[in-house]
Short mmCIF file of C-alpha atoms in Angstrom, two decimals:
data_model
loop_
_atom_site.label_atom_id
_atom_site.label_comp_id
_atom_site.label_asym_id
_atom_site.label_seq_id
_atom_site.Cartn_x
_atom_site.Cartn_y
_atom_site.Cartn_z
CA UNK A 1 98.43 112.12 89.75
CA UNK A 2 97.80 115.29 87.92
CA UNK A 3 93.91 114.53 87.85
CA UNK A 4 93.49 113.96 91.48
CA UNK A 5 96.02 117.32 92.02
CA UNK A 6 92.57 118.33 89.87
CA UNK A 7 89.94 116.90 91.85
CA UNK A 8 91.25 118.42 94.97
CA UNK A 9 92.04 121.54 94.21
CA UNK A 10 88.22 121.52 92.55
CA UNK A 11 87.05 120.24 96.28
CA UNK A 12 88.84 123.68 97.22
CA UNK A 13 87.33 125.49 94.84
CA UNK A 14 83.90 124.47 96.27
CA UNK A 15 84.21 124.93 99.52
CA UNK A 16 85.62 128.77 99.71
CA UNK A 17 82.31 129.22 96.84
CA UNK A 18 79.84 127.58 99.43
CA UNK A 19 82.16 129.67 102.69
CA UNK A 20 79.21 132.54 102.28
CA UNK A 21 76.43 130.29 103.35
CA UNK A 22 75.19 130.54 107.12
CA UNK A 23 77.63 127.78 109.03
CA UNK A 24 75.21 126.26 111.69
CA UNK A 25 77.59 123.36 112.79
CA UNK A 26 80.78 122.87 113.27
CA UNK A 27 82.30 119.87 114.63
CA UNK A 28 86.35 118.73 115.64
CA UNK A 29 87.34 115.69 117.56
CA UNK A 30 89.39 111.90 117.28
CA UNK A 31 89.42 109.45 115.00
CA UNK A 32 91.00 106.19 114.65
CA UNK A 33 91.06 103.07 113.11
CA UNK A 34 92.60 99.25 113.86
CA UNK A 35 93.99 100.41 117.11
CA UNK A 36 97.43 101.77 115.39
CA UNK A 37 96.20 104.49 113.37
CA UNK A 38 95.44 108.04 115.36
CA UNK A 39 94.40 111.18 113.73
CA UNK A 40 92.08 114.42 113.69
CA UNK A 41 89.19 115.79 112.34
CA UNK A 42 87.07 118.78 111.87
CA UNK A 43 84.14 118.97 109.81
CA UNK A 44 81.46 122.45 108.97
CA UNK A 45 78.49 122.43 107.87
CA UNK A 46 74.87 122.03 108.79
CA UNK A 47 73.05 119.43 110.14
CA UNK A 48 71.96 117.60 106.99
CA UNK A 49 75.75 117.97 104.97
CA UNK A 50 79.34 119.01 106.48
CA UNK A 51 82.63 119.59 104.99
CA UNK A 52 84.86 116.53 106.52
CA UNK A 53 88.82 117.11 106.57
CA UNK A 54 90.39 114.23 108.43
CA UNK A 55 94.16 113.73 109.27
CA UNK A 56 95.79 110.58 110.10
CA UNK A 57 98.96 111.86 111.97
CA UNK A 58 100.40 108.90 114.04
CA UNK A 59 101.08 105.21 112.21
CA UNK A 60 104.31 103.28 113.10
CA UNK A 61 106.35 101.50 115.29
CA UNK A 62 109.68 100.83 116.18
CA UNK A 63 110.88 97.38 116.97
CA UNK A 64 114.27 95.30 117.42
CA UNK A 65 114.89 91.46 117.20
CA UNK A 66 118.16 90.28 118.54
CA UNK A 67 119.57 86.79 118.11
CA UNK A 68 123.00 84.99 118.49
CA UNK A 69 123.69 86.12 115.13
CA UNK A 70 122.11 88.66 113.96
CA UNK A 71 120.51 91.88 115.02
CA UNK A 72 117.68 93.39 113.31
CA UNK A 73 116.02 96.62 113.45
CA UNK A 74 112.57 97.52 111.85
CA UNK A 75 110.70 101.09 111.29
CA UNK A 76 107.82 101.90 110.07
CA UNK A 77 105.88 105.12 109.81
CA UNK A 78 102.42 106.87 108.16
CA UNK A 79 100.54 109.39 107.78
CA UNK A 80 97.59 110.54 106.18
CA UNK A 81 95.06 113.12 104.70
CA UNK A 82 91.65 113.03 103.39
CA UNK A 83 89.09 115.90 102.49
CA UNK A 84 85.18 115.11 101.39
CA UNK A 85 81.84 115.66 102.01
CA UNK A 86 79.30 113.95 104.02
CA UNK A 87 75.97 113.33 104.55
CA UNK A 88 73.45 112.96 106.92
CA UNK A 89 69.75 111.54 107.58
CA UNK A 90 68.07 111.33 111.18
CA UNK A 91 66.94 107.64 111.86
CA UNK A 92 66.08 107.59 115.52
CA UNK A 93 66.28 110.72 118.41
CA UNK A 94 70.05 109.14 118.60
CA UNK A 95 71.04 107.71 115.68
CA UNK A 96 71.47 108.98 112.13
CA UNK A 97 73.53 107.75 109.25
CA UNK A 98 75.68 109.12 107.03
CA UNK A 99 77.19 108.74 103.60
CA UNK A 100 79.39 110.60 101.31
CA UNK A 101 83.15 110.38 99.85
CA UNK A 102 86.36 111.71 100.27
CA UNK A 103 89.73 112.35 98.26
CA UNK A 104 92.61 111.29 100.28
CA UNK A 105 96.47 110.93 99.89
CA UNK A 106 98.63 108.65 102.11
CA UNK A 107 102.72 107.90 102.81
CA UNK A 108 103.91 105.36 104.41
CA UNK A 109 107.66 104.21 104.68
CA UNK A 110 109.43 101.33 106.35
CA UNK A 111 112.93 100.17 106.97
CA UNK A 112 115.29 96.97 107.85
CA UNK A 113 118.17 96.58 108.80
CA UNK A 114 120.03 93.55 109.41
CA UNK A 115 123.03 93.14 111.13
CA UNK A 116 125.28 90.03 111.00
CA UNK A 117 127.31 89.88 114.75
CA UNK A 118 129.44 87.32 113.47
CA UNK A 119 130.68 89.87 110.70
CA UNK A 120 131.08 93.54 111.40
CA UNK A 121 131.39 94.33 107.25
CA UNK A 122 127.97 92.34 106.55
CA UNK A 123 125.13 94.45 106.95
CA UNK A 124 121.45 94.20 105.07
CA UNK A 125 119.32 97.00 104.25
CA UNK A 126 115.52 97.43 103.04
CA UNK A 127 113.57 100.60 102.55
CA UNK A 128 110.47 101.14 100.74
CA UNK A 129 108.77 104.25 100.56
CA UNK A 130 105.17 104.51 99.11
CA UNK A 131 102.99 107.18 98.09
CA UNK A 132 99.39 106.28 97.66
CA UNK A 133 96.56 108.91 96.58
CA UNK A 134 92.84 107.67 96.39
CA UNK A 135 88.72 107.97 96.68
CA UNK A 136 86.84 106.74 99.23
CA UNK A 137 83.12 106.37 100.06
CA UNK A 138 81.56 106.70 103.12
CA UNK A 139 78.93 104.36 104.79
CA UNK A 140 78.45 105.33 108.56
CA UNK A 141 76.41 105.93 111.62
CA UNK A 142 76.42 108.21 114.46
CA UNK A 143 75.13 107.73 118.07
CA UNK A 144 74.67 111.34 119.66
CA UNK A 145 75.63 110.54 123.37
CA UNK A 146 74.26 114.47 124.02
CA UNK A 147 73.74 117.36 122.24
CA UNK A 148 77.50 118.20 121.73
CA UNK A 149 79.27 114.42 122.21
CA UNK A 150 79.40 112.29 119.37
CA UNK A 151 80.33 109.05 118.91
CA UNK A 152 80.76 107.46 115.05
CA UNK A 153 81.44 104.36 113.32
CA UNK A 154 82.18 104.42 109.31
CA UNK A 155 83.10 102.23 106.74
CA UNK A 156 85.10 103.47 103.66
CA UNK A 157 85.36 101.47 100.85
CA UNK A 158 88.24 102.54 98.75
CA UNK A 159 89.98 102.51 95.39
CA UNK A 160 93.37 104.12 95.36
CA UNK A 161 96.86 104.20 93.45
CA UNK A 162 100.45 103.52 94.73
CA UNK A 163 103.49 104.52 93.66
CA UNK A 164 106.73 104.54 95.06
CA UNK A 165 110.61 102.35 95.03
CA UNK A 166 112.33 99.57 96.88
CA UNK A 167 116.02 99.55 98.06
CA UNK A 168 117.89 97.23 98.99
CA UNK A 169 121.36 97.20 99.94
CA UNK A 170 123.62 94.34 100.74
CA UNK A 171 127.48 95.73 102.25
CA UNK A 172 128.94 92.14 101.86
CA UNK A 173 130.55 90.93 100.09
CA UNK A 174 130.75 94.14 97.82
CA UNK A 175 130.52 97.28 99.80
CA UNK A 176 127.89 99.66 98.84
CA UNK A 177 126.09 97.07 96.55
CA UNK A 178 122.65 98.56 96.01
CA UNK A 179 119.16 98.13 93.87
CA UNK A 180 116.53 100.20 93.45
CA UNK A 181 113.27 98.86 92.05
CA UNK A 182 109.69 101.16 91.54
CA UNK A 183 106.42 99.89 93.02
CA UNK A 184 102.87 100.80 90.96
CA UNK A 185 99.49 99.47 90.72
CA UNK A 186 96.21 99.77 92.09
CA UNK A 187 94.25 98.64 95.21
CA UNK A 188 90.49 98.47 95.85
CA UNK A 189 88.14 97.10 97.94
CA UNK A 190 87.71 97.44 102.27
CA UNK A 191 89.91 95.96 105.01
CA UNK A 192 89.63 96.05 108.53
CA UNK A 193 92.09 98.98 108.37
CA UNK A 194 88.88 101.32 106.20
CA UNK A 195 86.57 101.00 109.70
CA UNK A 196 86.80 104.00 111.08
CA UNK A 197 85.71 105.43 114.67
CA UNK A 198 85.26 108.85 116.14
CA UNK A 199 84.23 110.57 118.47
CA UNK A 200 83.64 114.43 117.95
CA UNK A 201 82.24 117.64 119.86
CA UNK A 202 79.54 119.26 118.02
CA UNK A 203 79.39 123.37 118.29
#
């Protein structure tokens, strides 16, 4: 944790020392990613590399399954950051690609709770709350609709690091009967969840 604390506060460091340069582009728009995962981003630069900070800022739902014996409510929510550098090389008049990598740090938390209607004392509860920095690359291509719409498509292989706890509470037959176990470990590789889309203004 303390390394990639390291890493990005070196990614900092870099971009106030390259802030002098002339900025000839500057872009801001969408992004999003399996339909269920909405955020922001803004990138500066020129036309060959840009500074890319990205923000994931809506991930969840809320949903509730009712029986004749039990009634059970589940949450969910994320969000996201990610900060890098990209990129680019014109292939056609329209299309260029685009590569580079990010640093990124994610949280994501769900919760269950079960309800048993044929016992007002019995109630079951779940919550897990994980914290998950990482490094991404980034594979992509843009199609430049005009000379200020963009639209984008990226893949982003990833390697990253969880951390976070399980509860799990049980109110039956002993009242406040809880355990709390820690989540680790590592995860690598790319899902359909790492495709990305955007779609930016250019200025």
């Amino acid at each position: 944790m303390k390394k990639l604390l390291l890493l990005l506060i070196g990614a900092c460091m870099s971009f106030f020392a390259t802030a002098q340069e002339t900025v000839k582009q500057k872009e801001v728009g969408v992004v999003f990613s399996n339909l269920d995962r909405f955020g922001l981003t803004f990138k500066i630069g020129n036309e060959k590399s840009l500074w890319r900070f990205n923000s994931l800022v809506l991930s969840g739902s809320d949903r509730d399954y009712i029986d004749v014996n039990f009634d059970d409510e589940h949450r969910n929510a994320g969000s996201g950051v990610s900060v890098g550098r990209e990129y680019r090389k014109k292939a056609t008049e329209k299309f260029e690609f685009r590569y580079g990598a990010d640093l990124s740090f994610n949280y994501s938390y769900s919760k269950l709770t079960s309800s048993d209607k044929n016992n007002q004392n019995a109630e079951q509860l779940s919550e897990q709350t994980i914290y998950t920095p990482g490094i991404n690359l980034v594979l992509g291509i843009n199609y430049l609709i005009n000379d200020n719409i963009i639209l984008g498509a990226e893949a982003l292989p990833f390697f990253t690091y969880y951390t976070g706890n399980f509860i799990y509470q049980d109110t039956y037959p002993i009242i406040g009967e809880e355990t709390k176990t820690d989540i680790s470990g590592f995860s690598y590789g790319l899902s359909n969840k790492a495709v990305q889309l955007s779609l930016v203004y250019r200025f």
